[in-house]
């Protein structure tokens, strides 16, 4: 709605953050899965240049997930 020049309602804002939290929770689960931890370990062992970028990506995903979950938590007080 913001892209259209409209002001979102509280329900729209809550829906946005719930969807974002669900997506980021799913991404976070995938990034912390055993296969991905093995990939990160292999990158570390190989001293790959991708290791730093992959670790940074994981940190950024966790930070965004935490923000989205916090926003959902606080915005839910607006729901009836």
PDB file of N, CA and C in Angstrom:
ATOM      1  N   UNK A   1       0.809  -1.202   0.000  1.00  0.00           N
ATOM      2  CA  UNK A   1       0.000   0.000   0.000  1.00  0.00           C
ATOM      3  C   UNK A   1       0.848   1.260   0.000  1.00  0.00           C
ATOM      4  N   UNK A   2       1.985   1.220   0.666  1.00  0.00           N
ATOM      5  CA  UNK A   2       2.856   2.389   0.672  1.00  0.00           C
ATOM      6  C   UNK A   2       3.338   2.725  -0.730  1.00  0.00           C
ATOM      7  N   UNK A   3       3.612   1.701  -1.531  1.00  0.00           N
ATOM      8  CA  UNK A   3       4.079   1.931  -2.896  1.00  0.00           C
ATOM      9  C   UNK A   3       3.018   2.633  -3.743  1.00  0.00           C
ATOM     10  N   UNK A   4       1.763   2.465  -3.351  1.00  0.00           N
ATOM     11  CA  UNK A   4       0.666   3.096  -4.083  1.00  0.00           C
ATOM     12  C   UNK A   4       0.328   4.478  -3.528  1.00  0.00           C
ATOM     13  N   UNK A   5       1.076   4.922  -2.507  1.00  0.00           N
ATOM     14  CA  UNK A   5       0.819   6.222  -1.909  1.00  0.00           C
ATOM     15  C   UNK A   5      -0.287   6.188  -0.865  1.00  0.00           C
ATOM     16  N   UNK A   6      -0.661   4.987  -0.427  1.00  0.00           N
ATOM     17  CA  UNK A   6      -1.718   4.851   0.575  1.00  0.00           C
ATOM     18  C   UNK A   6      -1.103   4.643   1.948  1.00  0.00           C
ATOM     19  N   UNK A   7      -1.845   4.999   2.955  1.00  0.00           N
ATOM     20  CA  UNK A   7      -1.403   4.754   4.327  1.00  0.00           C
ATOM     21  C   UNK A   7      -1.959   3.414   4.793  1.00  0.00           C
ATOM     22  N   UNK A   8      -1.081   2.503   5.193  1.00  0.00           N
ATOM     23  CA  UNK A   8      -1.566   1.189   5.629  1.00  0.00           C
ATOM     24  C   UNK A   8      -2.306   1.277   6.955  1.00  0.00           C
ATOM     25  N   UNK A   9      -3.293   0.434   7.091  1.00  0.00           N
ATOM     26  CA  UNK A   9      -4.026   0.343   8.355  1.00  0.00           C
ATOM     27  C   UNK A   9      -3.232  -0.536   9.309  1.00  0.00           C
ATOM     28  N   UNK A  10      -3.564  -0.502  10.597  1.00  0.00           N
ATOM     29  CA  UNK A  10      -2.875  -1.399  11.533  1.00  0.00           C
ATOM     30  C   UNK A  10      -2.968  -2.865  11.117  1.00  0.00           C
ATOM     31  N   UNK A  11      -4.114  -3.274  10.577  1.00  0.00           N
ATOM     32  CA  UNK A  11      -4.267  -4.665  10.127  1.00  0.00           C
ATOM     33  C   UNK A  11      -3.297  -4.990   8.993  1.00  0.00           C
ATOM     34  N   UNK A  12      -3.104  -4.053   8.093  1.00  0.00           N
ATOM     35  CA  UNK A  12      -2.170  -4.244   6.985  1.00  0.00           C
ATOM     36  C   UNK A  12      -0.746  -4.365   7.513  1.00  0.00           C
ATOM     37  N   UNK A  13      -0.403  -3.519   8.470  1.00  0.00           N
ATOM     38  CA  UNK A  13       0.929  -3.539   9.062  1.00  0.00           C
ATOM     39  C   UNK A  13       1.181  -4.859   9.792  1.00  0.00           C
ATOM     40  N   UNK A  14       0.205  -5.314  10.544  1.00  0.00           N
ATOM     41  CA  UNK A  14       0.322  -6.585  11.262  1.00  0.00           C
ATOM     42  C   UNK A  14       0.483  -7.735  10.276  1.00  0.00           C
ATOM     43  N   UNK A  15      -0.330  -7.720   9.228  1.00  0.00           N
ATOM     44  CA  UNK A  15      -0.254  -8.771   8.207  1.00  0.00           C
ATOM     45  C   UNK A  15       1.119  -8.784   7.535  1.00  0.00           C
ATOM     46  N   UNK A  16       1.642  -7.601   7.214  1.00  0.00           N
ATOM     47  CA  UNK A  16       2.963  -7.503   6.595  1.00  0.00           C
ATOM     48  C   UNK A  16       4.026  -8.141   7.488  1.00  0.00           C
ATOM     49  N   UNK A  17       4.043  -7.776   8.770  1.00  0.00           N
ATOM     50  CA  UNK A  17       5.084  -8.273   9.665  1.00  0.00           C
ATOM     51  C   UNK A  17       4.918  -9.755   9.968  1.00  0.00           C
ATOM     52  N   UNK A  18       3.675 -10.237  10.008  1.00  0.00           N
ATOM     53  CA  UNK A  18       3.459 -11.680  10.215  1.00  0.00           C
ATOM     54  C   UNK A  18       4.018 -12.473   9.028  1.00  0.00           C
ATOM     55  N   UNK A  19       3.726 -11.999   7.818  1.00  0.00           N
ATOM     56  CA  UNK A  19       4.223 -12.671   6.618  1.00  0.00           C
ATOM     57  C   UNK A  19       5.745 -12.628   6.578  1.00  0.00           C
ATOM     58  N   UNK A  20       6.308 -11.471   6.885  1.00  0.00           N
ATOM     59  CA  UNK A  20       7.770 -11.322   6.893  1.00  0.00           C
ATOM     60  C   UNK A  20       8.393 -12.229   7.948  1.00  0.00           C
ATOM     61  N   UNK A  21       7.785 -12.281   9.139  1.00  0.00           N
ATOM     62  CA  UNK A  21       8.306 -13.141  10.205  1.00  0.00           C
ATOM     63  C   UNK A  21       8.245 -14.606   9.794  1.00  0.00           C
ATOM     64  N   UNK A  22       7.140 -15.030   9.207  1.00  0.00           N
ATOM     65  CA  UNK A  22       7.019 -16.423   8.756  1.00  0.00           C
ATOM     66  C   UNK A  22       8.089 -16.765   7.717  1.00  0.00           C
ATOM     67  N   UNK A  23       8.286 -15.871   6.752  1.00  0.00           N
ATOM     68  CA  UNK A  23       9.292 -16.111   5.715  1.00  0.00           C
ATOM     69  C   UNK A  23      10.698 -16.170   6.309  1.00  0.00           C
ATOM     70  N   UNK A  24      11.009 -15.224   7.183  1.00  0.00           N
ATOM     71  CA  UNK A  24      12.348 -15.183   7.771  1.00  0.00           C
ATOM     72  C   UNK A  24      12.584 -16.325   8.753  1.00  0.00           C
ATOM     73  N   UNK A  25      11.540 -16.755   9.452  1.00  0.00           N
ATOM     74  CA  UNK A  25      11.679 -17.921  10.328  1.00  0.00           C
ATOM     75  C   UNK A  25      12.006 -19.165   9.503  1.00  0.00           C
ATOM     76  N   UNK A  26      11.359 -19.281   8.353  1.00  0.00           N
ATOM     77  CA  UNK A  26      11.623 -20.419   7.467  1.00  0.00           C
ATOM     78  C   UNK A  26      13.056 -20.363   6.922  1.00  0.00           C
ATOM     79  N   UNK A  27      13.482 -19.197   6.486  1.00  0.00           N
ATOM     80  CA  UNK A  27      14.851 -19.040   5.983  1.00  0.00           C
ATOM     81  C   UNK A  27      15.859 -19.348   7.077  1.00  0.00           C
ATOM     82  N   UNK A  28      15.588 -18.864   8.273  1.00  0.00           N
ATOM     83  CA  UNK A  28      16.500 -19.095   9.396  1.00  0.00           C
ATOM     84  C   UNK A  28      16.616 -20.580   9.717  1.00  0.00           C
ATOM     85  N   UNK A  29      15.484 -21.272   9.683  1.00  0.00           N
ATOM     86  CA  UNK A  29      15.506 -22.723   9.922  1.00  0.00           C
ATOM     87  C   UNK A  29      16.361 -23.427   8.873  1.00  0.00           C
ATOM     88  N   UNK A  30      16.213 -23.015   7.627  1.00  0.00           N
ATOM     89  CA  UNK A  30      16.991 -23.633   6.554  1.00  0.00           C
ATOM     90  C   UNK A  30      18.483 -23.341   6.709  1.00  0.00           C
ATOM     91  N   UNK A  31      18.809 -22.101   7.071  1.00  0.00           N
ATOM     92  CA  UNK A  31      20.216 -21.736   7.228  1.00  0.00           C
ATOM     93  C   UNK A  31      20.873 -22.429   8.415  1.00  0.00           C
ATOM     94  N   UNK A  32      20.079 -22.749   9.428  1.00  0.00           N
ATOM     95  CA  UNK A  32      20.656 -23.399  10.609  1.00  0.00           C
ATOM     96  C   UNK A  32      20.507 -24.922  10.562  1.00  0.00           C
ATOM     97  N   UNK A  33      20.024 -25.431   9.437  1.00  0.00           N
ATOM     98  CA  UNK A  33      19.856 -26.876   9.304  1.00  0.00           C
ATOM     99  C   UNK A  33      21.210 -27.574   9.275  1.00  0.00           C
ATOM    100  N   UNK A  34      21.180 -28.861   9.569  1.00  0.00           N
ATOM    101  CA  UNK A  34      22.417 -29.644   9.602  1.00  0.00           C
ATOM    102  C   UNK A  34      23.179 -29.607   8.270  1.00  0.00           C
ATOM    103  N   UNK A  35      22.493 -29.779   7.137  1.00  0.00           N
ATOM    104  CA  UNK A  35      23.235 -29.716   5.858  1.00  0.00           C
ATOM    105  C   UNK A  35      23.935 -28.369   5.647  1.00  0.00           C
ATOM    106  N   UNK A  36      23.273 -27.285   5.998  1.00  0.00           N
ATOM    107  CA  UNK A  36      23.895 -25.980   5.815  1.00  0.00           C
ATOM    108  C   UNK A  36      25.037 -25.748   6.795  1.00  0.00           C
ATOM    109  N   UNK A  37      24.919 -26.289   8.000  1.00  0.00           N
ATOM    110  CA  UNK A  37      26.033 -26.194   8.951  1.00  0.00           C
ATOM    111  C   UNK A  37      27.238 -26.964   8.424  1.00  0.00           C
ATOM    112  N   UNK A  38      26.981 -28.098   7.762  1.00  0.00           N
ATOM    113  CA  UNK A  38      28.072 -28.866   7.148  1.00  0.00           C
ATOM    114  C   UNK A  38      28.738 -28.070   6.024  1.00  0.00           C
ATOM    115  N   UNK A  39      27.927 -27.378   5.245  1.00  0.00           N
ATOM    116  CA  UNK A  39      28.469 -26.557   4.161  1.00  0.00           C
ATOM    117  C   UNK A  39      29.361 -25.460   4.740  1.00  0.00           C
ATOM    118  N   UNK A  40      28.887 -24.796   5.769  1.00  0.00           N
ATOM    119  CA  UNK A  40      29.678 -23.736   6.389  1.00  0.00           C
ATOM    120  C   UNK A  40      30.978 -24.294   6.942  1.00  0.00           C
ATOM    121  N   UNK A  41      30.919 -25.456   7.556  1.00  0.00           N
ATOM    122  CA  UNK A  41      32.130 -26.082   8.106  1.00  0.00           C
ATOM    123  C   UNK A  41      33.116 -26.425   6.973  1.00  0.00           C
ATOM    124  N   UNK A  42      32.586 -26.937   5.867  1.00  0.00           N
ATOM    125  CA  UNK A  42      33.446 -27.258   4.722  1.00  0.00           C
ATOM    126  C   UNK A  42      34.095 -25.994   4.162  1.00  0.00           C
ATOM    127  N   UNK A  43      33.346 -24.905   4.127  1.00  0.00           N
ATOM    128  CA  UNK A  43      33.903 -23.637   3.657  1.00  0.00           C
ATOM    129  C   UNK A  43      35.021 -23.159   4.590  1.00  0.00           C
ATOM    130  N   UNK A  44      34.788 -23.336   5.895  1.00  0.00           N
ATOM    131  CA  UNK A  44      35.812 -22.938   6.872  1.00  0.00           C
ATOM    132  C   UNK A  44      37.087 -23.771   6.697  1.00  0.00           C
ATOM    133  N   UNK A  45      36.913 -25.076   6.582  1.00  0.00           N
ATOM    134  CA  UNK A  45      38.061 -25.974   6.426  1.00  0.00           C
ATOM    135  C   UNK A  45      38.843 -25.641   5.159  1.00  0.00           C
ATOM    136  N   UNK A  46      38.103 -25.347   4.087  1.00  0.00           N
ATOM    137  CA  UNK A  46      38.739 -25.027   2.811  1.00  0.00           C
ATOM    138  C   UNK A  46      39.263 -23.589   2.766  1.00  0.00           C
ATOM    139  N   UNK A  47      39.020 -22.859   3.846  1.00  0.00           N
ATOM    140  CA  UNK A  47      39.407 -21.444   3.893  1.00  0.00           C
ATOM    141  C   UNK A  47      38.869 -20.686   2.673  1.00  0.00           C
ATOM    142  N   UNK A  48      37.614 -21.002   2.369  1.00  0.00           N
ATOM    143  CA  UNK A  48      36.965 -20.406   1.212  1.00  0.00           C
ATOM    144  C   UNK A  48      36.683 -18.923   1.438  1.00  0.00           C
ATOM    145  N   UNK A  49      36.767 -18.175   0.354  1.00  0.00           N
ATOM    146  CA  UNK A  49      36.428 -16.751   0.432  1.00  0.00           C
ATOM    147  C   UNK A  49      34.923 -16.550   0.630  1.00  0.00           C
ATOM    148  N   UNK A  50      34.153 -17.593   0.386  1.00  0.00           N
ATOM    149  CA  UNK A  50      32.701 -17.506   0.571  1.00  0.00           C
ATOM    150  C   UNK A  50      32.292 -17.641   2.041  1.00  0.00           C
ATOM    151  N   UNK A  51      33.167 -18.131   2.872  1.00  0.00           N
ATOM    152  CA  UNK A  51      32.849 -18.391   4.268  1.00  0.00           C
ATOM    153  C   UNK A  51      32.374 -17.124   4.988  1.00  0.00           C
ATOM    154  N   UNK A  52      33.103 -16.052   4.827  1.00  0.00           N
ATOM    155  CA  UNK A  52      32.756 -14.792   5.483  1.00  0.00           C
ATOM    156  C   UNK A  52      31.411 -14.275   5.001  1.00  0.00           C
ATOM    157  N   UNK A  53      31.196 -14.318   3.693  1.00  0.00           N
ATOM    158  CA  UNK A  53      29.930 -13.843   3.133  1.00  0.00           C
ATOM    159  C   UNK A  53      28.750 -14.691   3.605  1.00  0.00           C
ATOM    160  N   UNK A  54      28.954 -16.006   3.644  1.00  0.00           N
ATOM    161  CA  UNK A  54      27.882 -16.904   4.075  1.00  0.00           C
ATOM    162  C   UNK A  54      27.552 -16.674   5.545  1.00  0.00           C
ATOM    163  N   UNK A  55      28.563 -16.495   6.359  1.00  0.00           N
ATOM    164  CA  UNK A  55      28.351 -16.223   7.783  1.00  0.00           C
ATOM    165  C   UNK A  55      27.625 -14.894   7.974  1.00  0.00           C
ATOM    166  N   UNK A  56      28.009 -13.901   7.194  1.00  0.00           N
ATOM    167  CA  UNK A  56      27.370 -12.588   7.261  1.00  0.00           C
ATOM    168  C   UNK A  56      25.898 -12.695   6.871  1.00  0.00           C
ATOM    169  N   UNK A  57      25.621 -13.458   5.825  1.00  0.00           N
ATOM    170  CA  UNK A  57      24.249 -13.678   5.391  1.00  0.00           C
ATOM    171  C   UNK A  57      23.420 -14.306   6.511  1.00  0.00           C
ATOM    172  N   UNK A  58      23.978 -15.292   7.182  1.00  0.00           N
ATOM    173  CA  UNK A  58      23.270 -15.950   8.290  1.00  0.00           C
ATOM    174  C   UNK A  58      22.981 -14.966   9.413  1.00  0.00           C
ATOM    175  N   UNK A  59      23.959 -14.141   9.764  1.00  0.00           N
ATOM    176  CA  UNK A  59      23.763 -13.136  10.829  1.00  0.00           C
ATOM    177  C   UNK A  59      22.681 -12.129  10.440  1.00  0.00           C
ATOM    178  N   UNK A  60      22.721 -11.669   9.203  1.00  0.00           N
ATOM    179  CA  UNK A  60      21.730 -10.698   8.743  1.00  0.00           C
ATOM    180  C   UNK A  60      20.328 -11.295   8.731  1.00  0.00           C
ATOM    181  N   UNK A  61      20.218 -12.556   8.338  1.00  0.00           N
ATOM    182  CA  UNK A  61      18.910 -13.230   8.334  1.00  0.00           C
ATOM    183  C   UNK A  61      18.379 -13.370   9.757  1.00  0.00           C
ATOM    184  N   UNK A  62      19.255 -13.722  10.698  1.00  0.00           N
ATOM    185  CA  UNK A  62      18.831 -13.827  12.107  1.00  0.00           C
ATOM    186  C   UNK A  62      18.387 -12.480  12.652  1.00  0.00           C
ATOM    187  N   UNK A  63      19.135 -11.438  12.327  1.00  0.00           N
ATOM    188  CA  UNK A  63      18.793 -10.094  12.803  1.00  0.00           C
ATOM    189  C   UNK A  63      17.434  -9.647  12.249  1.00  0.00           C
ATOM    190  N   UNK A  64      17.218  -9.871  10.961  1.00  0.00           N
ATOM    191  CA  UNK A  64      15.946  -9.506  10.331  1.00  0.00           C
ATOM    192  C   UNK A  64      14.800 -10.338  10.905  1.00  0.00           C
ATOM    193  N   UNK A  65      15.070 -11.638  11.159  1.00  0.00           N
ATOM    194  CA  UNK A  65      14.050 -12.508  11.765  1.00  0.00           C
ATOM    195  C   UNK A  65      13.677 -11.997  13.147  1.00  0.00           C
ATOM    196  N   UNK A  66      14.663 -11.655  13.949  1.00  0.00           N
ATOM    197  CA  UNK A  66      14.396 -11.157  15.302  1.00  0.00           C
ATOM    198  C   UNK A  66      13.586  -9.863  15.269  1.00  0.00           C
ATOM    199  N   UNK A  67      13.936  -8.975  14.338  1.00  0.00           N
ATOM    200  CA  UNK A  67      13.200  -7.721  14.199  1.00  0.00           C
ATOM    201  C   UNK A  67      11.740  -7.989  13.833  1.00  0.00           C
ATOM    202  N   UNK A  68      11.525  -8.858  12.855  1.00  0.00           N
ATOM    203  CA  UNK A  68      10.160  -9.165  12.408  1.00  0.00           C
ATOM    204  C   UNK A  68       9.353  -9.809  13.535  1.00  0.00           C
ATOM    205  N   UNK A  69       9.958 -10.750  14.250  1.00  0.00           N
ATOM    206  CA  UNK A  69       9.249 -11.402  15.352  1.00  0.00           C
ATOM    207  C   UNK A  69       8.929 -10.412  16.464  1.00  0.00           C
ATOM    208  N   UNK A  70       9.851  -9.497  16.764  1.00  0.00           N
ATOM    209  CA  UNK A  70       9.591  -8.466  17.772  1.00  0.00           C
ATOM    210  C   UNK A  70       8.445  -7.560  17.337  1.00  0.00           C
ATOM    211  N   UNK A  71       8.452  -7.159  16.066  1.00  0.00           N
ATOM    212  CA  UNK A  71       7.380  -6.299  15.561  1.00  0.00           C
ATOM    213  C   UNK A  71       6.026  -6.992  15.639  1.00  0.00           C
ATOM    214  N   UNK A  72       5.982  -8.267  15.300  1.00  0.00           N
ATOM    215  CA  UNK A  72       4.724  -9.021  15.402  1.00  0.00           C
ATOM    216  C   UNK A  72       4.263  -9.056  16.858  1.00  0.00           C
ATOM    217  N   UNK A  73       5.188  -9.329  17.747  1.00  0.00           N
ATOM    218  CA  UNK A  73       4.859  -9.408  19.177  1.00  0.00           C
ATOM    219  C   UNK A  73       4.226  -8.108  19.664  1.00  0.00           C
ATOM    220  N   UNK A  74       4.826  -6.985  19.322  1.00  0.00           N
ATOM    221  CA  UNK A  74       4.318  -5.707  19.810  1.00  0.00           C
ATOM    222  C   UNK A  74       3.079  -5.241  19.068  1.00  0.00           C
ATOM    223  N   UNK A  75       2.991  -5.540  17.790  1.00  0.00           N
ATOM    224  CA  UNK A  75       1.816  -5.121  17.028  1.00  0.00           C
ATOM    225  C   UNK A  75       0.582  -5.958  17.364  1.00  0.00           C
ATOM    226  N   UNK A  76       0.788  -7.165  17.855  1.00  0.00           N
ATOM    227  CA  UNK A  76      -0.364  -8.011  18.199  1.00  0.00           C
ATOM    228  C   UNK A  76      -1.198  -7.386  19.315  1.00  0.00           C
ATOM    229  N   UNK A  77      -0.625  -6.462  20.075  1.00  0.00           N
ATOM    230  CA  UNK A  77      -1.409  -5.802  21.115  1.00  0.00           C
ATOM    231  C   UNK A  77      -2.504  -4.934  20.488  1.00  0.00           C
ATOM    232  N   UNK A  78      -2.377  -4.606  19.202  1.00  0.00           N
ATOM    233  CA  UNK A  78      -3.397  -3.812  18.508  1.00  0.00           C
ATOM    234  C   UNK A  78      -4.562  -4.665  18.027  1.00  0.00           C
ATOM    235  N   UNK A  79      -4.350  -5.979  17.942  1.00  0.00           N
ATOM    236  CA  UNK A  79      -5.404  -6.869  17.463  1.00  0.00           C
ATOM    237  C   UNK A  79      -6.479  -7.039  18.535  1.00  0.00           C
ATOM    238  N   UNK A  80      -7.676  -7.244  18.064  1.00  0.00           N
ATOM    239  CA  UNK A  80      -8.800  -7.455  19.001  1.00  0.00           C
ATOM    240  C   UNK A  80      -9.087  -8.907  19.161  1.00  0.00           C
TER     241      UNK A  80
END
